[in-house]
Amino acid sequence: MSLRVQNKLAVVTGGGRGVGRAIAERLVAEGAKVIITDINAAAGKSTATAIGATFFRQDVSLQADWLALRQHLEKLDQGLDILINNAAILRSADPLTETLAGWQALMRVNAESVFLGVNTLLAMMAASGGGSIVNMSSSSALMGMPQFTAYAAAKAAVRSLTMSTAVYCKQAGNGVRCNSVHPDGINTDMVREIAGVMQPLAREAAMRSVPFLCEPQAVANVLLFLASDDSLHVNGAAICVDNTATIHPPYI
């Protein structure tokens, strides 16, 4: 049986832990050569060693780090087939308790980083003959999430950028596809940590919008499909992994 991403070169941002690690591990298992990037060098190196990937330290909010990654890829001289923009941070704040500094910090990591990834690496992917960009968005991009105001806004920006990139690539005929994935709650350390520090009422309100915590491996399976040639005609799509939460929030 042939592997679904055999010999494809993939970059997974935020791959040191959580869903990023699950995605990287799934791609490696299906034959891809995976570069994990993460701001946490210890987690990134540990994961890379454990799953058979390589590690590149990166702060995704910094353009200089994206340019350094592109230079690293150019030295490898293998092109780039798959870009998974997964790195993100999560914090809870409603429209009144959110601060400008908090808003800007979250936007840099969760939205601007995705733009930087596309802006820096799209031409390389096109020159390689095409490929797949998958941007990790969220169910919060598609519905109101008052307890996660900045997070939801950033993920909505990711969705909009995904659509614009997909149409651009189609019109350019460069062979690159771009899709976004929209999970609801994922059973990761980051989600459990934020739930632990939320105020009780805010936590209760947030949990009403999460029918169950999805396991990272379930999301990774969707990412594998979008990264592989199985999804050649899927471009610009928003793939929800949310057990109907987006179309029928459980608190309604």
PDB file of C-alpha atoms in Angstrom:
ATOM      1  CA  MET A   1       0.000   0.000   0.000  1.00  0.00           C
ATOM      2  CA  SER A   2       1.419   3.374  -1.007  1.00  0.00           C
ATOM      3  CA  LEU A   3       1.870   6.067   1.597  1.00  0.00           C
ATOM      4  CA  ARG A   4      -0.279   9.153   1.112  1.00  0.00           C
ATOM      5  CA  VAL A   5       2.433  11.815   1.354  1.00  0.00           C
ATOM      6  CA  GLN A   6       5.460   9.736   0.410  1.00  0.00           C
ATOM      7  CA  ASN A   7       8.649  11.844   0.078  1.00  0.00           C
ATOM      8  CA  LYS A   8       6.780  15.146   0.347  1.00  0.00           C
ATOM      9  CA  LEU A   9       8.502  17.865   2.375  1.00  0.00           C
ATOM     10  CA  ALA A  10       6.250  19.373   5.031  1.00  0.00           C
ATOM     11  CA  VAL A  11       6.589  22.208   7.532  1.00  0.00           C
ATOM     12  CA  VAL A  12       4.395  22.086  10.645  1.00  0.00           C
ATOM     13  CA  THR A  13       4.481  25.192  12.839  1.00  0.00           C
ATOM     14  CA  GLY A  14       3.840  24.747  16.533  1.00  0.00           C
ATOM     15  CA  GLY A  15       4.693  21.079  16.128  1.00  0.00           C
ATOM     16  CA  GLY A  16       6.286  20.543  19.508  1.00  0.00           C
ATOM     17  CA  ARG A  17       3.171  19.473  21.334  1.00  0.00           C
ATOM     18  CA  GLY A  18      -0.594  19.154  21.156  1.00  0.00           C
ATOM     19  CA  VAL A  19      -2.337  18.949  17.820  1.00  0.00           C
ATOM     20  CA  GLY A  20       0.806  20.134  16.006  1.00  0.00           C
ATOM     21  CA  ARG A  21       2.692  17.104  17.262  1.00  0.00           C
ATOM     22  CA  ALA A  22      -0.172  14.814  16.248  1.00  0.00           C
ATOM     23  CA  ILE A  23      -0.205  16.319  12.743  1.00  0.00           C
ATOM     24  CA  ALA A  24       3.555  15.974  12.346  1.00  0.00           C
ATOM     25  CA  GLU A  25       3.481  12.384  13.581  1.00  0.00           C
ATOM     26  CA  ARG A  26       0.680  11.482  11.161  1.00  0.00           C
ATOM     27  CA  LEU A  27       2.541  13.001   8.214  1.00  0.00           C
ATOM     28  CA  VAL A  28       5.746  11.148   9.099  1.00  0.00           C
ATOM     29  CA  ALA A  29       3.806   7.886   9.359  1.00  0.00           C
ATOM     30  CA  GLU A  30       2.502   8.467   5.832  1.00  0.00           C
ATOM     31  CA  GLY A  31       5.971   8.998   4.371  1.00  0.00           C
ATOM     32  CA  ALA A  32       6.525  12.760   4.565  1.00  0.00           C
ATOM     33  CA  LYS A  33       9.801  14.422   5.475  1.00  0.00           C
ATOM     34  CA  VAL A  34       8.650  16.757   8.235  1.00  0.00           C
ATOM     35  CA  ILE A  35      10.240  19.883   9.661  1.00  0.00           C
ATOM     36  CA  ILE A  36       8.726  20.843  12.998  1.00  0.00           C
ATOM     37  CA  THR A  37       9.014  24.480  14.008  1.00  0.00           C
ATOM     38  CA  ASP A  38       8.309  25.737  17.502  1.00  0.00           C
ATOM     39  CA  ILE A  39       9.309  28.570  19.814  1.00  0.00           C
ATOM     40  CA  ASN A  40       9.841  25.961  22.547  1.00  0.00           C
ATOM     41  CA  ALA A  41      13.120  24.343  21.518  1.00  0.00           C
ATOM     42  CA  ALA A  42      12.998  21.621  24.173  1.00  0.00           C
ATOM     43  CA  ALA A  43       9.520  20.446  23.155  1.00  0.00           C
ATOM     44  CA  GLY A  44      10.303  20.736  19.460  1.00  0.00           C
ATOM     45  CA  LYS A  45      13.546  18.774  19.640  1.00  0.00           C
ATOM     46  CA  SER A  46      11.977  16.105  21.834  1.00  0.00           C
ATOM     47  CA  THR A  47       9.065  15.616  19.458  1.00  0.00           C
ATOM     48  CA  ALA A  48      11.287  15.613  16.368  1.00  0.00           C
ATOM     49  CA  THR A  49      13.503  12.920  17.880  1.00  0.00           C
ATOM     50  CA  ALA A  50      10.538  10.836  18.994  1.00  0.00           C
ATOM     51  CA  ILE A  51       8.689  10.797  15.666  1.00  0.00           C
ATOM     52  CA  GLY A  52      11.530  10.940  13.151  1.00  0.00           C
ATOM     53  CA  ALA A  53      11.228  14.567  12.068  1.00  0.00           C
ATOM     54  CA  THR A  54      13.696  17.459  12.124  1.00  0.00           C
ATOM     55  CA  PHE A  55      13.417  20.631  14.195  1.00  0.00           C
ATOM     56  CA  PHE A  56      13.822  24.299  13.353  1.00  0.00           C
ATOM     57  CA  ARG A  57      13.350  26.873  16.102  1.00  0.00           C
ATOM     58  CA  GLN A  58      10.937  29.595  15.063  1.00  0.00           C
ATOM     59  CA  ASP A  59       8.903  32.403  16.576  1.00  0.00           C
ATOM     60  CA  VAL A  60       6.107  32.489  14.005  1.00  0.00           C
ATOM     61  CA  SER A  61       5.244  36.098  14.861  1.00  0.00           C
ATOM     62  CA  LEU A  62       8.634  37.314  13.581  1.00  0.00           C
ATOM     63  CA  GLN A  63       9.199  37.901   9.879  1.00  0.00           C
ATOM     64  CA  ALA A  64      12.932  37.379  10.405  1.00  0.00           C
ATOM     65  CA  ASP A  65      12.279  33.824  11.596  1.00  0.00           C
ATOM     66  CA  TRP A  66      10.162  33.070   8.531  1.00  0.00           C
ATOM     67  CA  LEU A  67      12.909  34.391   6.285  1.00  0.00           C
ATOM     68  CA  ALA A  68      15.416  32.220   8.147  1.00  0.00           C
ATOM     69  CA  LEU A  69      13.173  29.201   7.614  1.00  0.00           C
ATOM     70  CA  ARG A  70      12.939  29.945   3.900  1.00  0.00           C
ATOM     71  CA  GLN A  71      16.726  30.198   3.722  1.00  0.00           C
ATOM     72  CA  HIS A  72      16.976  26.836   5.485  1.00  0.00           C
ATOM     73  CA  LEU A  73      14.576  25.286   2.969  1.00  0.00           C
ATOM     74  CA  GLU A  74      16.503  26.777   0.064  1.00  0.00           C
ATOM     75  CA  LYS A  75      19.676  25.136   1.368  1.00  0.00           C
ATOM     76  CA  LEU A  76      17.899  21.786   1.485  1.00  0.00           C
ATOM     77  CA  ASP A  77      17.000  22.316  -2.182  1.00  0.00           C
ATOM     78  CA  GLN A  78      13.957  20.051  -1.986  1.00  0.00           C
ATOM     79  CA  GLY A  79      11.257  22.662  -2.532  1.00  0.00           C
ATOM     80  CA  LEU A  80       8.237  22.625  -0.241  1.00  0.00           C
ATOM     81  CA  ASP A  81       5.102  20.536  -0.700  1.00  0.00           C
ATOM     82  CA  ILE A  82       3.081  21.059   2.480  1.00  0.00           C
ATOM     83  CA  LEU A  83       2.770  24.000   4.866  1.00  0.00           C
ATOM     84  CA  ILE A  84       0.707  23.539   8.021  1.00  0.00           C
ATOM     85  CA  ASN A  85       0.151  26.874   9.787  1.00  0.00           C
ATOM     86  CA  ASN A  86      -0.766  25.476  13.180  1.00  0.00           C
ATOM     87  CA  ALA A  87       1.051  27.550  15.828  1.00  0.00           C
ATOM     88  CA  ALA A  88      -1.290  29.535  18.064  1.00  0.00           C
ATOM     89  CA  ILE A  89      -1.879  30.792  21.562  1.00  0.00           C
ATOM     90  CA  LEU A  90      -5.130  30.830  23.509  1.00  0.00           C
ATOM     91  CA  ARG A  91      -6.377  33.242  26.148  1.00  0.00           C
ATOM     92  CA  SER A  92      -9.795  34.005  27.547  1.00  0.00           C
ATOM     93  CA  ALA A  93     -11.160  37.566  27.558  1.00  0.00           C
ATOM     94  CA  ASP A  94     -14.459  39.145  26.579  1.00  0.00           C
ATOM     95  CA  PRO A  95     -14.815  42.453  24.670  1.00  0.00           C
ATOM     96  CA  LEU A  96     -14.587  44.502  27.880  1.00  0.00           C
ATOM     97  CA  THR A  97     -11.843  42.645  29.740  1.00  0.00           C
ATOM     98  CA  GLU A  98      -9.583  42.227  26.695  1.00  0.00           C
ATOM     99  CA  THR A  99      -6.671  44.684  26.566  1.00  0.00           C
ATOM    100  CA  LEU A 100      -5.047  46.254  23.535  1.00  0.00           C
ATOM    101  CA  ALA A 101      -1.733  44.615  24.407  1.00  0.00           C
ATOM    102  CA  GLY A 102      -3.393  41.218  24.771  1.00  0.00           C
ATOM    103  CA  TRP A 103      -5.309  41.663  21.531  1.00  0.00           C
ATOM    104  CA  GLN A 104      -2.184  42.635  19.605  1.00  0.00           C
ATOM    105  CA  ALA A 105      -0.094  39.795  21.036  1.00  0.00           C
ATOM    106  CA  LEU A 106      -2.692  37.219  20.099  1.00  0.00           C
ATOM    107  CA  MET A 107      -3.154  38.682  16.616  1.00  0.00           C
ATOM    108  CA  ARG A 108       0.592  38.513  15.980  1.00  0.00           C
ATOM    109  CA  VAL A 109       0.808  34.825  16.798  1.00  0.00           C
ATOM    110  CA  ASN A 110      -2.562  33.584  15.556  1.00  0.00           C
ATOM    111  CA  ALA A 111      -3.211  35.710  12.460  1.00  0.00           C
ATOM    112  CA  GLU A 112      -0.124  37.627  11.336  1.00  0.00           C
ATOM    113  CA  SER A 113       1.965  34.455  11.514  1.00  0.00           C
ATOM    114  CA  VAL A 114      -0.298  32.756   8.988  1.00  0.00           C
ATOM    115  CA  PHE A 115       0.056  35.703   6.629  1.00  0.00           C
ATOM    116  CA  LEU A 116       3.833  35.575   7.083  1.00  0.00           C
ATOM    117  CA  GLY A 117       3.879  31.869   6.296  1.00  0.00           C
ATOM    118  CA  VAL A 118       1.879  32.304   3.109  1.00  0.00           C
ATOM    119  CA  ASN A 119       3.726  35.457   2.087  1.00  0.00           C
ATOM    120  CA  THR A 120       7.168  33.941   2.663  1.00  0.00           C
ATOM    121  CA  LEU A 121       6.752  30.404   1.341  1.00  0.00           C
ATOM    122  CA  LEU A 122       4.016  30.466  -1.307  1.00  0.00           C
ATOM    123  CA  ALA A 123       6.396  31.302  -4.157  1.00  0.00           C
ATOM    124  CA  MET A 124       8.668  28.423  -3.153  1.00  0.00           C
ATOM    125  CA  MET A 125       5.741  26.012  -3.159  1.00  0.00           C
ATOM    126  CA  ALA A 126       4.623  27.238  -6.579  1.00  0.00           C
ATOM    127  CA  ALA A 127       8.157  26.838  -7.925  1.00  0.00           C
ATOM    128  CA  SER A 128       8.135  23.248  -6.631  1.00  0.00           C
ATOM    129  CA  GLY A 129       5.137  22.489  -8.825  1.00  0.00           C
ATOM    130  CA  GLY A 130       2.411  23.191  -6.298  1.00  0.00           C
ATOM    131  CA  GLY A 131       1.383  21.853  -2.945  1.00  0.00           C
ATOM    132  CA  SER A 132      -0.993  22.242  -0.041  1.00  0.00           C
ATOM    133  CA  ILE A 133      -1.286  24.975   2.568  1.00  0.00           C
ATOM    134  CA  VAL A 134      -3.500  24.106   5.524  1.00  0.00           C
ATOM    135  CA  ASN A 135      -4.289  26.865   8.003  1.00  0.00           C
ATOM    136  CA  MET A 136      -5.518  25.883  11.435  1.00  0.00           C
ATOM    137  CA  SER A 137      -8.514  28.064  12.207  1.00  0.00           C
ATOM    138  CA  SER A 138     -11.269  27.301  14.711  1.00  0.00           C
ATOM    139  CA  SER A 139     -15.003  26.883  15.069  1.00  0.00           C
ATOM    140  CA  SER A 140     -14.830  30.228  16.872  1.00  0.00           C
ATOM    141  CA  ALA A 141     -14.097  31.881  13.509  1.00  0.00           C
ATOM    142  CA  LEU A 142     -17.579  30.948  12.337  1.00  0.00           C
ATOM    143  CA  MET A 143     -19.707  31.871  15.355  1.00  0.00           C
ATOM    144  CA  GLY A 144     -19.742  34.252  18.303  1.00  0.00           C
ATOM    145  CA  MET A 145     -17.383  33.336  21.157  1.00  0.00           C
ATOM    146  CA  PRO A 146     -17.537  36.227  23.644  1.00  0.00           C
ATOM    147  CA  GLN A 147     -15.202  34.584  26.151  1.00  0.00           C
ATOM    148  CA  PHE A 148     -12.500  34.335  23.469  1.00  0.00           C
ATOM    149  CA  THR A 149     -12.970  37.626  21.637  1.00  0.00           C
ATOM    150  CA  ALA A 150      -9.456  38.173  20.284  1.00  0.00           C
ATOM    151  CA  TYR A 151      -8.908  34.486  19.580  1.00  0.00           C
ATOM    152  CA  ALA A 152     -12.116  34.248  17.550  1.00  0.00           C
ATOM    153  CA  ALA A 153     -11.293  37.413  15.605  1.00  0.00           C
ATOM    154  CA  ALA A 154      -7.811  36.134  14.778  1.00  0.00           C
ATOM    155  CA  LYS A 155      -9.150  32.791  13.616  1.00  0.00           C
ATOM    156  CA  ALA A 156     -11.731  34.581  11.454  1.00  0.00           C
ATOM    157  CA  ALA A 157      -8.854  36.480   9.850  1.00  0.00           C
ATOM    158  CA  VAL A 158      -7.179  33.141   9.147  1.00  0.00           C
ATOM    159  CA  ARG A 159     -10.322  31.957   7.377  1.00  0.00           C
ATOM    160  CA  SER A 160     -10.511  35.098   5.249  1.00  0.00           C
ATOM    161  CA  LEU A 161      -6.829  34.862   4.325  1.00  0.00           C
ATOM    162  CA  THR A 162      -7.356  31.220   3.382  1.00  0.00           C
ATOM    163  CA  MET A 163     -10.104  32.105   0.922  1.00  0.00           C
ATOM    164  CA  SER A 164      -8.106  34.939  -0.636  1.00  0.00           C
ATOM    165  CA  THR A 165      -5.031  32.730  -0.968  1.00  0.00           C
ATOM    166  CA  ALA A 166      -7.006  29.880  -2.518  1.00  0.00           C
ATOM    167  CA  VAL A 167      -8.570  32.126  -5.156  1.00  0.00           C
ATOM    168  CA  TYR A 168      -5.221  33.774  -5.871  1.00  0.00           C
ATOM    169  CA  CYS A 169      -3.567  30.400  -6.408  1.00  0.00           C
ATOM    170  CA  LYS A 170      -6.376  29.188  -8.662  1.00  0.00           C
ATOM    171  CA  GLN A 171      -6.182  32.328 -10.790  1.00  0.00           C
ATOM    172  CA  ALA A 172      -2.387  32.107 -10.920  1.00  0.00           C
ATOM    173  CA  GLY A 173      -2.538  28.446 -11.903  1.00  0.00           C
ATOM    174  CA  ASN A 174       0.404  27.695  -9.634  1.00  0.00           C
ATOM    175  CA  GLY A 175      -0.826  24.336  -8.352  1.00  0.00           C
ATOM    176  CA  VAL A 176      -1.025  25.415  -4.707  1.00  0.00           C
ATOM    177  CA  ARG A 177      -4.196  24.760  -2.718  1.00  0.00           C
ATOM    178  CA  CYS A 178      -5.141  26.486   0.530  1.00  0.00           C
ATOM    179  CA  ASN A 179      -7.751  25.265   3.007  1.00  0.00           C
ATOM    180  CA  SER A 180      -8.627  25.919   6.631  1.00  0.00           C
ATOM    181  CA  VAL A 181      -9.584  23.502   9.391  1.00  0.00           C
ATOM    182  CA  HIS A 182     -12.017  24.530  12.125  1.00  0.00           C
ATOM    183  CA  PRO A 183     -11.955  22.310  15.215  1.00  0.00           C
ATOM    184  CA  ASP A 184     -13.975  22.938  18.328  1.00  0.00           C
ATOM    185  CA  GLY A 185     -12.306  22.098  21.637  1.00  0.00           C
ATOM    186  CA  ILE A 186      -9.256  19.833  21.261  1.00  0.00           C
ATOM    187  CA  ASN A 187      -7.937  17.726  24.121  1.00  0.00           C
ATOM    188  CA  THR A 188      -4.535  19.419  24.429  1.00  0.00           C
ATOM    189  CA  ASP A 189      -2.497  20.892  27.266  1.00  0.00           C
ATOM    190  CA  MET A 190      -3.194  24.418  25.978  1.00  0.00           C
ATOM    191  CA  VAL A 191      -6.974  23.987  26.113  1.00  0.00           C
ATOM    192  CA  ARG A 192      -6.870  22.319  29.523  1.00  0.00           C
ATOM    193  CA  GLU A 193      -4.573  25.032  30.872  1.00  0.00           C
ATOM    194  CA  ILE A 194      -6.826  27.891  29.754  1.00  0.00           C
ATOM    195  CA  ALA A 195      -9.885  26.137  31.186  1.00  0.00           C
ATOM    196  CA  GLY A 196      -8.097  25.852  34.521  1.00  0.00           C
ATOM    197  CA  VAL A 197      -7.440  29.590  34.905  1.00  0.00           C
ATOM    198  CA  MET A 198     -10.782  30.895  33.628  1.00  0.00           C
ATOM    199  CA  GLN A 199     -13.283  32.342  36.055  1.00  0.00           C
ATOM    200  CA  PRO A 200     -15.980  29.758  36.897  1.00  0.00           C
ATOM    201  CA  LEU A 201     -18.820  31.502  35.056  1.00  0.00           C
ATOM    202  CA  ALA A 202     -16.657  32.150  32.011  1.00  0.00           C
ATOM    203  CA  ARG A 203     -15.476  28.543  32.010  1.00  0.00           C
ATOM    204  CA  GLU A 204     -19.059  27.286  32.222  1.00  0.00           C
ATOM    205  CA  ALA A 205     -20.103  29.510  29.310  1.00  0.00           C
ATOM    206  CA  ALA A 206     -17.175  28.361  27.197  1.00  0.00           C
ATOM    207  CA  MET A 207     -17.736  24.682  27.922  1.00  0.00           C
ATOM    208  CA  ARG A 208     -21.350  24.936  26.783  1.00  0.00           C
ATOM    209  CA  SER A 209     -19.953  25.508  23.291  1.00  0.00           C
ATOM    210  CA  VAL A 210     -17.794  22.372  23.415  1.00  0.00           C
ATOM    211  CA  PRO A 211     -19.906  19.207  23.136  1.00  0.00           C
ATOM    212  CA  PHE A 212     -16.808  17.080  23.714  1.00  0.00           C
ATOM    213  CA  LEU A 213     -13.070  17.561  23.448  1.00  0.00           C
ATOM    214  CA  CYS A 214     -11.829  16.198  20.149  1.00  0.00           C
ATOM    215  CA  GLU A 215      -8.636  14.158  20.298  1.00  0.00           C
ATOM    216  CA  PRO A 216      -5.639  15.638  18.413  1.00  0.00           C
ATOM    217  CA  GLN A 217      -5.347  12.513  16.268  1.00  0.00           C
ATOM    218  CA  ALA A 218      -8.836  13.083  14.842  1.00  0.00           C
ATOM    219  CA  VAL A 219      -7.825  16.550  13.677  1.00  0.00           C
ATOM    220  CA  ALA A 220      -4.541  15.193  12.327  1.00  0.00           C
ATOM    221  CA  ASN A 221      -6.464  12.752  10.129  1.00  0.00           C
ATOM    222  CA  VAL A 222      -8.278  15.664   8.484  1.00  0.00           C
ATOM    223  CA  LEU A 223      -5.014  17.549   8.007  1.00  0.00           C
ATOM    224  CA  LEU A 224      -3.495  14.486   6.338  1.00  0.00           C
ATOM    225  CA  PHE A 225      -6.339  14.360   3.821  1.00  0.00           C
ATOM    226  CA  LEU A 226      -5.934  18.044   2.965  1.00  0.00           C
ATOM    227  CA  ALA A 227      -2.152  17.730   2.722  1.00  0.00           C
ATOM    228  CA  SER A 228      -2.317  14.726   0.415  1.00  0.00           C
ATOM    229  CA  ASP A 229      -3.232  14.396  -3.242  1.00  0.00           C
ATOM    230  CA  ASP A 230      -6.517  12.810  -2.130  1.00  0.00           C
ATOM    231  CA  SER A 231      -7.842  16.369  -1.845  1.00  0.00           C
ATOM    232  CA  LEU A 232      -6.620  17.740  -5.180  1.00  0.00           C
ATOM    233  CA  HIS A 233      -9.992  19.346  -5.921  1.00  0.00           C
ATOM    234  CA  VAL A 234     -10.448  20.774  -2.421  1.00  0.00           C
ATOM    235  CA  ASN A 235      -9.354  24.410  -2.449  1.00  0.00           C
ATOM    236  CA  GLY A 236     -10.586  27.276  -0.290  1.00  0.00           C
ATOM    237  CA  ALA A 237     -12.690  24.993   1.896  1.00  0.00           C
ATOM    238  CA  ALA A 238     -13.480  25.411   5.577  1.00  0.00           C
ATOM    239  CA  ILE A 239     -13.443  21.920   7.087  1.00  0.00           C
ATOM    240  CA  CYS A 240     -15.208  21.773  10.453  1.00  0.00           C
ATOM    241  CA  VAL A 241     -14.173  19.154  12.993  1.00  0.00           C
ATOM    242  CA  ASP A 242     -16.694  20.118  15.630  1.00  0.00           C
ATOM    243  CA  ASN A 243     -19.543  17.598  15.972  1.00  0.00           C
ATOM    244  CA  THR A 244     -22.079  20.182  14.646  1.00  0.00           C
ATOM    245  CA  ALA A 245     -21.064  22.890  17.136  1.00  0.00           C
ATOM    246  CA  THR A 246     -20.718  25.480  14.366  1.00  0.00           C
ATOM    247  CA  ILE A 247     -24.105  24.864  12.785  1.00  0.00           C
ATOM    248  CA  HIS A 248     -25.923  24.153  16.055  1.00  0.00           C
ATOM    249  CA  PRO A 249     -24.173  25.510  19.154  1.00  0.00           C
ATOM    250  CA  PRO A 250     -25.205  23.329  22.112  1.00  0.00           C
ATOM    251  CA  TYR A 251     -26.277  26.336  24.184  1.00  0.00           C
ATOM    252  CA  ILE A 252     -29.081  27.159  21.671  1.00  0.00           C
TER     253      ILE A 252
END
